[in-house]
């Protein structure tokens, strides 16, 4: 039977999860506030424009992959093993394509916003940065998500409860870190 | 999956450009005050978390038949109280942490300034999250959509954008 919970019950249960994602957010913020990142933001016009969209995409793409993996495991149509199963393979490839297409799209829209607003910006540079950081986060998020969900499932954890916090935590921290790496790498080439 | 997700993600990214443009407009303030740059992902992330908690609890209550859009509904009261309490706790911690890390990164803002910005914008945002979640759950129900599917993405995206807007409104008042 469902029991009514007081505000204090809800508060106590939710606080630990919120604190964990808070620590992750602070890490992401610290990278963003670091001197290297501030130099990057200053040298590449448009980074701040694409930042919120870039961070939100990680949640959308990998959150939905996580939800798909958990439903598949619960229904028994995905086995918690690293095999070349068609369903697993298709879900992973689809989210990889989603992530890359949307990253390039974000670079183009950010360029347009910048161009309309200030008439500046370098489209090639923004696309390069989004492709590199999108690719790095895809590799990390796909392997981390599949590994943690499978290992957790085999140990009796409900993947529905792991996916949300995992995606937010890793997505925020590594999203910003890979953005910094991408600014550096693209700066070497262009 | 690609066909349905790409247009949705693309539309949401265009919406996110609103908060991006606000950030870009405050570029100089952000670059000289790293404490404020630290607040950006934390504020966005926490608002999303509070919104998801509120929405998934309210939609469960809707399915159980105990939800009613009224201020004297005990369920609505306890959930709103919890979200407000979580917001105030977390944004106080965020303010102190952002100030300390900002100092270490070479910022000059005082603890009072950073704490005020974080607490005031965070509390306003928590109230906004509560209102939007209540409206989203009852609207979704009235339109015949399952609020489990629709409300979390809508509310987290709305809160991302509003979070940045409220943060910079408060920053321009305080600084």
Short mmCIF file of C-alpha atoms in Angstrom, two decimals:
data_model
loop_
_atom_site.label_atom_id
_atom_site.label_comp_id
_atom_site.label_asym_id
_atom_site.label_seq_id
_atom_site.Cartn_x
_atom_site.Cartn_y
_atom_site.Cartn_z
CA UNK A 1 0.00 0.00 0.00
CA UNK A 2 1.19 3.46 -0.87
CA UNK A 3 1.90 5.55 2.19
CA UNK A 4 1.89 9.30 2.19
CA UNK A 5 5.35 10.71 2.75
CA UNK A 6 6.01 13.92 4.60
CA UNK A 7 8.13 16.69 3.13
CA UNK A 8 10.90 15.60 5.50
CA UNK A 9 10.85 11.98 4.20
CA UNK A 10 11.16 13.15 0.61
CA UNK A 11 13.91 15.61 1.57
CA UNK A 12 15.93 12.94 3.39
CA UNK A 13 15.68 10.42 0.55
CA UNK A 14 16.50 12.85 -2.25
CA UNK A 15 19.34 14.76 -0.56
CA UNK A 16 22.12 12.13 -1.07
CA UNK A 17 21.47 11.87 -4.83
CA UNK A 18 21.32 15.65 -5.19
CA UNK A 19 24.58 16.03 -3.23
CA UNK A 20 26.37 13.50 -5.50
CA UNK A 21 25.31 15.36 -8.63
CA UNK A 22 26.19 18.64 -6.90
CA UNK A 23 29.78 17.44 -6.42
CA UNK A 24 29.89 16.46 -10.11
CA UNK A 25 28.49 19.86 -11.06
CA UNK A 26 31.15 21.58 -8.96
CA UNK A 27 33.87 19.56 -10.74
CA UNK A 28 32.43 20.59 -14.10
CA UNK A 29 32.23 24.17 -12.89
CA UNK A 30 35.81 24.10 -11.65
CA UNK A 31 37.07 22.99 -15.07
CA UNK A 32 34.91 25.72 -16.64
CA UNK A 33 36.34 28.32 -14.24
CA UNK A 34 39.96 27.18 -14.65
CA UNK A 35 42.44 29.50 -16.28
CA UNK A 36 42.96 27.18 -19.29
CA UNK A 37 39.22 27.06 -19.98
CA UNK A 38 38.78 30.81 -19.52
CA UNK A 39 41.57 31.34 -22.08
CA UNK A 40 39.79 28.92 -24.41
CA UNK A 41 36.45 30.76 -24.00
CA UNK A 42 38.17 34.04 -24.71
CA UNK A 43 40.05 32.79 -27.80
CA UNK A 44 37.14 30.95 -29.47
CA UNK A 45 34.02 33.09 -29.94
CA UNK A 46 30.85 31.07 -29.52
CA UNK A 47 31.92 28.54 -26.85
CA UNK A 48 29.55 30.01 -24.24
CA UNK A 49 26.70 30.06 -26.77
CA UNK A 50 26.95 26.34 -27.45
CA UNK A 51 27.75 25.28 -23.87
CA UNK A 52 24.17 24.81 -22.49
CA UNK A 53 23.00 23.01 -25.65
CA UNK A 54 26.12 20.81 -25.62
CA UNK A 55 25.59 19.81 -21.96
CA UNK A 56 21.84 19.20 -22.45
CA UNK A 57 22.46 16.93 -25.47
CA UNK A 58 24.57 14.53 -23.42
CA UNK A 59 21.61 14.03 -21.07
CA UNK A 60 19.16 13.52 -23.95
CA UNK A 61 21.27 11.11 -26.03
CA UNK A 62 22.76 8.94 -23.30
CA UNK A 63 19.76 9.18 -20.96
CA UNK A 64 17.57 7.65 -23.65
CA UNK A 65 20.17 4.96 -24.40
CA UNK A 66 20.22 4.14 -20.68
CA UNK A 67 16.42 3.97 -20.55
CA UNK A 68 16.44 1.66 -23.59
CA UNK A 69 19.10 -0.61 -22.07
CA UNK A 70 17.16 -0.89 -18.79
CA UNK A 71 13.87 -1.65 -20.55
CA UNK A 72 15.62 -4.26 -22.72
CA UNK A 73 17.19 -5.91 -19.68
CA UNK A 74 13.91 -5.94 -17.74
CA UNK A 75 12.09 -7.47 -20.73
CA UNK A 76 14.86 -10.01 -21.23
CA UNK A 77 15.50 -9.00 -24.86
CA UNK A 78 19.01 -7.70 -24.08
CA UNK A 79 21.44 -10.03 -22.32
CA UNK A 80 23.76 -8.37 -19.77
CA UNK A 81 26.85 -9.57 -21.67
CA UNK A 82 29.25 -7.85 -24.03
CA UNK A 83 28.29 -9.68 -27.21
CA UNK A 84 27.65 -8.48 -30.74
CA UNK A 85 23.92 -8.73 -30.12
CA UNK A 86 21.91 -6.92 -32.79
CA UNK A 87 19.65 -5.01 -30.40
CA UNK A 88 22.52 -3.82 -28.23
CA UNK A 89 24.60 -2.95 -31.30
CA UNK A 90 21.71 -0.99 -32.90
CA UNK A 91 20.94 0.96 -29.71
CA UNK A 92 24.62 1.91 -29.27
CA UNK A 93 25.10 2.89 -32.94
CA UNK A 94 21.85 4.91 -32.95
CA UNK A 95 22.88 6.96 -29.93
CA UNK A 96 26.36 7.47 -31.44
CA UNK A 97 24.79 8.85 -34.64
CA UNK A 98 22.35 10.99 -32.62
CA UNK A 99 25.19 12.41 -30.55
CA UNK A 100 27.39 13.27 -33.56
CA UNK A 101 24.61 14.71 -35.76
CA UNK A 102 23.30 16.91 -32.97
CA UNK A 103 26.85 18.08 -32.06
CA UNK A 104 27.46 19.31 -35.61
CA UNK A 105 23.99 20.88 -35.64
CA UNK A 106 24.76 22.75 -32.39
CA UNK A 107 28.01 24.11 -33.89
CA UNK A 108 26.12 25.41 -36.94
CA UNK A 109 23.32 27.04 -34.89
CA UNK A 110 25.83 28.58 -32.47
CA UNK A 111 27.73 29.98 -35.47
CA UNK A 112 24.51 31.48 -36.88
CA UNK A 113 23.61 33.05 -33.50
CA UNK A 114 27.12 34.49 -33.25
CA UNK A 115 27.09 35.68 -36.85
CA UNK A 116 23.70 37.42 -36.52
CA UNK A 117 24.68 38.95 -33.16
CA UNK A 118 28.24 40.08 -33.72
CA UNK A 119 29.06 39.12 -37.30
CA UNK A 120 32.10 37.07 -36.27
CA UNK A 121 33.05 33.50 -35.55
CA UNK A 122 34.68 30.61 -37.35
CA UNK A 123 32.30 27.84 -38.49
CA UNK A 124 35.06 25.31 -39.20
CA UNK A 125 36.57 25.85 -35.75
CA UNK A 126 33.21 25.41 -33.97
CA UNK A 127 32.35 22.27 -35.96
CA UNK A 128 35.81 20.85 -35.27
CA UNK A 129 35.45 21.46 -31.53
CA UNK A 130 31.97 19.91 -31.41
CA UNK A 131 33.04 16.85 -33.47
CA UNK A 132 36.11 16.17 -31.29
CA UNK A 133 34.30 16.70 -27.97
CA UNK A 134 31.22 14.79 -29.23
CA UNK A 135 33.40 11.85 -30.30
CA UNK A 136 35.36 11.75 -27.03
CA UNK A 137 32.19 11.90 -24.93
CA UNK A 138 30.53 9.23 -27.11
CA UNK A 139 33.42 6.81 -26.53
CA UNK A 140 33.44 7.44 -22.77
CA UNK A 141 29.68 7.56 -22.21
CA UNK A 142 28.89 4.50 -24.35
CA UNK A 143 31.50 2.30 -22.69
CA UNK A 144 30.76 3.58 -19.15
CA UNK A 145 27.00 3.30 -19.55
CA UNK A 146 27.00 -0.22 -21.01
CA UNK A 147 29.58 -1.45 -18.46
CA UNK A 148 27.96 0.06 -15.34
CA UNK A 149 24.41 -0.94 -16.37
CA UNK A 150 25.44 -4.54 -17.20
CA UNK A 151 27.63 -5.05 -14.14
CA UNK A 152 25.03 -3.39 -11.89
CA UNK A 153 22.24 -5.53 -13.36
CA UNK A 154 24.20 -8.75 -12.81
CA UNK A 155 24.71 -7.72 -9.17
CA UNK A 156 20.98 -7.13 -8.69
CA UNK A 157 20.79 -3.35 -9.07
CA UNK A 158 17.79 -1.93 -10.93
CA UNK A 159 19.30 -0.12 -13.97
CA UNK A 160 16.40 2.37 -13.89
CA UNK A 161 17.82 3.76 -10.67
CA UNK A 162 21.46 3.96 -11.84
CA UNK A 163 21.10 5.45 -15.31
CA UNK A 164 19.82 8.94 -14.41
CA UNK A 165 22.48 9.94 -11.85
CA UNK A 166 25.25 8.22 -13.90
CA UNK A 167 24.41 10.13 -17.07
CA UNK A 168 24.14 13.49 -15.27
CA UNK A 169 27.34 12.99 -13.29
CA UNK A 170 29.61 11.68 -16.07
CA UNK A 171 27.99 13.85 -18.74
CA UNK A 172 28.59 17.11 -16.86
CA UNK A 173 32.13 16.41 -15.72
CA UNK A 174 33.46 14.87 -18.93
CA UNK A 175 31.39 17.09 -21.22
CA UNK A 176 33.21 20.19 -19.98
CA UNK A 177 36.59 18.42 -19.76
CA UNK A 178 36.36 17.12 -23.35
CA UNK A 179 35.29 20.58 -24.52
CA UNK A 180 38.56 21.92 -23.12
CA UNK A 181 40.57 19.10 -24.79
CA UNK A 182 38.75 19.76 -28.09
CA UNK A 183 39.49 23.51 -27.98
CA UNK A 184 43.17 22.67 -27.49
CA UNK A 185 43.33 19.99 -30.23
CA UNK A 186 41.43 22.05 -32.80
CA UNK A 187 43.66 25.01 -31.92
CA UNK A 188 46.70 22.93 -32.89
CA UNK A 189 45.28 22.14 -36.34
CA UNK A 190 43.52 25.37 -37.33
CA UNK B 1 15.40 5.85 -32.98
CA UNK B 2 17.66 8.25 -34.92
CA UNK B 3 14.68 9.57 -36.91
CA UNK B 4 12.63 10.49 -33.84
CA UNK B 5 15.48 11.60 -31.59
CA UNK B 6 17.43 13.89 -33.94
CA UNK B 7 14.58 16.37 -34.64
CA UNK B 8 13.65 16.46 -30.94
CA UNK B 9 17.26 17.00 -29.82
CA UNK B 10 17.78 19.58 -32.57
CA UNK B 11 14.71 21.55 -31.47
CA UNK B 12 15.82 21.43 -27.84
CA UNK B 13 19.35 22.61 -28.80
CA UNK B 14 17.88 25.64 -30.55
CA UNK B 15 15.96 26.44 -27.34
CA UNK B 16 19.19 26.07 -25.35
CA UNK B 17 20.78 28.79 -27.51
CA UNK B 18 18.70 31.30 -25.49
CA UNK B 19 20.70 30.48 -22.37
CA UNK B 20 23.87 30.32 -24.48
CA UNK B 21 23.31 33.85 -25.76
CA UNK B 22 22.79 35.10 -22.18
CA UNK B 23 26.10 33.50 -21.16
CA UNK B 24 27.85 35.05 -24.15
CA UNK B 25 26.40 38.48 -23.25
CA UNK B 26 27.93 38.16 -19.76
CA UNK B 27 31.24 36.78 -21.07
CA UNK B 28 33.45 39.47 -19.52
CA UNK B 29 31.75 39.25 -16.08
CA UNK B 30 32.10 35.45 -16.15
CA UNK B 31 35.74 35.46 -17.22
CA UNK B 32 36.79 37.85 -14.45
CA UNK B 33 34.72 36.03 -11.78
CA UNK B 34 35.36 32.26 -12.01
CA UNK B 35 32.97 31.70 -9.03
CA UNK B 36 30.08 32.68 -11.34
CA UNK B 37 31.32 30.37 -14.12
CA UNK B 38 31.27 27.54 -11.54
CA UNK B 39 27.63 28.31 -10.68
CA UNK B 40 26.47 27.77 -14.29
CA UNK B 41 26.60 23.94 -14.61
CA UNK B 42 25.63 23.45 -10.94
CA UNK B 43 22.55 25.65 -11.21
CA UNK B 44 21.46 23.96 -14.48
CA UNK B 45 22.05 20.46 -13.09
CA UNK B 46 20.36 21.03 -9.73
CA UNK B 47 17.25 22.60 -11.27
CA UNK B 48 16.95 19.57 -13.56
CA UNK B 49 17.27 17.19 -10.61
CA UNK B 50 14.67 19.02 -8.53
CA UNK B 51 12.33 19.09 -11.53
CA UNK B 52 12.73 15.34 -12.16
CA UNK B 53 12.02 14.52 -8.51
CA UNK B 54 8.95 16.75 -8.42
CA UNK B 55 7.58 15.48 -11.76
CA UNK B 56 8.09 11.79 -11.15
CA UNK B 57 6.52 12.04 -7.68
CA UNK B 58 3.54 14.03 -8.94
CA UNK B 59 2.95 11.69 -11.88
CA UNK B 60 3.04 8.68 -9.56
CA UNK B 61 0.41 10.41 -7.42
CA UNK B 62 -1.64 11.15 -10.50
CA UNK B 63 -1.59 7.43 -11.40
CA UNK B 64 -2.55 6.57 -7.81
CA UNK B 65 -5.37 9.07 -7.89
CA UNK B 66 -4.11 11.25 -5.02
CA UNK B 67 -3.02 14.23 -7.13
CA UNK B 68 -5.13 17.33 -7.30
CA UNK B 69 -3.96 20.78 -8.41
CA UNK B 70 -4.83 22.57 -5.16
CA UNK B 71 -2.77 24.34 -2.51
CA UNK B 72 -4.45 22.45 0.35
CA UNK B 73 -3.66 19.02 -1.13
CA UNK B 74 -1.31 17.42 1.45
CA UNK B 75 0.67 15.60 -1.28
CA UNK B 76 1.27 18.79 -3.24
CA UNK B 77 2.28 20.54 -0.02
CA UNK B 78 4.77 17.92 1.15
CA UNK B 79 6.40 17.64 -2.30
CA UNK B 80 6.65 21.39 -2.74
CA UNK B 81 8.04 21.76 0.79
CA UNK B 82 10.66 19.07 0.16
CA UNK B 83 11.79 20.58 -3.16
CA UNK B 84 12.02 24.05 -1.62
CA UNK B 85 13.99 22.66 1.34
CA UNK B 86 16.35 20.72 -0.96
CA UNK B 87 16.86 23.83 -3.10
CA UNK B 88 17.74 26.06 -0.15
CA UNK B 89 20.13 23.46 1.35
CA UNK B 90 21.89 22.71 -1.91
CA UNK B 91 22.18 26.31 -3.12
CA UNK B 92 23.65 27.38 0.24
CA UNK B 93 26.31 24.64 -0.12
CA UNK B 94 26.86 25.62 -3.76
CA UNK B 95 27.38 29.26 -2.81
CA UNK B 96 30.07 28.42 -0.25
CA UNK B 97 31.81 25.92 -2.55
CA UNK B 98 31.72 28.21 -5.59
CA UNK B 99 33.15 31.07 -3.51
CA UNK B 100 36.01 28.88 -2.16
CA UNK B 101 36.90 27.36 -5.57
CA UNK B 102 36.53 30.78 -7.22
CA UNK B 103 39.02 32.23 -4.72
CA UNK B 104 41.47 29.42 -5.48
CA UNK B 105 41.13 30.20 -9.21
CA UNK B 106 41.91 33.87 -8.65
CA UNK B 107 38.50 35.46 -8.19
CA UNK B 108 37.83 38.47 -5.96
CA UNK B 109 34.11 38.17 -5.10
CA UNK B 110 33.27 38.06 -1.38
CA UNK B 111 31.51 35.13 0.30
CA UNK B 112 28.44 37.30 0.96
CA UNK B 113 28.16 38.22 -2.73
CA UNK B 114 28.49 34.65 -4.05
CA UNK B 115 26.23 33.21 -1.32
CA UNK B 116 23.55 35.85 -1.97
CA UNK B 117 23.63 35.21 -5.73
CA UNK B 118 23.47 31.44 -5.29
CA UNK B 119 20.76 31.42 -2.57
CA UNK B 120 18.49 34.07 -4.07
CA UNK B 121 18.64 32.69 -7.63
CA UNK B 122 18.44 29.09 -6.34
CA UNK B 123 15.37 29.72 -4.19
CA UNK B 124 13.60 31.59 -7.00
CA UNK B 125 14.46 28.72 -9.31
CA UNK B 126 13.13 26.13 -6.83
CA UNK B 127 9.80 28.00 -6.64
CA UNK B 128 9.75 28.13 -10.45
CA UNK B 129 10.47 24.36 -10.65
CA UNK B 130 7.52 23.67 -8.30
CA UNK B 131 5.09 25.80 -10.31
CA UNK B 132 6.23 24.45 -13.71
CA UNK B 133 6.09 20.82 -12.52
CA UNK B 134 2.55 21.24 -11.15
CA UNK B 135 1.39 22.89 -14.36
CA UNK B 136 3.21 20.37 -16.59
CA UNK B 137 1.76 17.33 -14.80
CA UNK B 138 -1.83 18.59 -14.81
CA UNK B 139 -1.60 19.90 -18.41
CA UNK B 140 -0.10 16.64 -19.62
CA UNK B 141 -2.92 14.72 -17.91
CA UNK B 142 -5.60 16.99 -19.34
CA UNK B 143 -4.17 16.63 -22.88
CA UNK B 144 -4.17 12.86 -22.49
CA UNK B 145 -0.39 12.27 -22.39
CA UNK B 146 1.24 10.09 -19.78
CA UNK B 147 3.12 12.57 -17.56
CA UNK B 148 5.81 9.91 -16.94
CA UNK B 149 6.94 10.32 -20.56
CA UNK B 150 6.41 13.99 -21.22
CA UNK B 151 7.05 16.06 -18.11
CA UNK B 152 10.69 15.33 -17.23
CA UNK B 153 12.24 16.33 -20.59
CA UNK B 154 10.01 19.40 -20.83
CA UNK B 155 10.61 20.55 -17.25
CA UNK B 156 14.39 19.91 -17.27
CA UNK B 157 14.78 21.90 -20.50
CA UNK B 158 12.57 24.77 -19.34
CA UNK B 159 14.50 24.85 -16.06
CA UNK B 160 17.90 24.83 -17.82
CA UNK B 161 16.99 27.98 -19.69
CA UNK B 162 15.14 29.70 -16.84
CA UNK B 163 17.98 28.77 -14.47
CA UNK B 164 20.48 30.74 -16.57
CA UNK B 165 18.05 33.66 -17.00
CA UNK B 166 17.31 33.90 -13.24
CA UNK B 167 21.01 33.49 -12.37
CA UNK B 168 22.03 36.43 -14.56
CA UNK B 169 19.07 38.57 -13.52
CA UNK B 170 20.20 38.14 -9.89
CA UNK B 171 23.87 38.70 -10.83
CA UNK B 172 23.06 42.02 -12.49
CA UNK B 173 21.08 43.14 -9.41
CA UNK B 174 23.69 42.05 -6.83
CA UNK B 175 26.90 43.07 -8.66
#
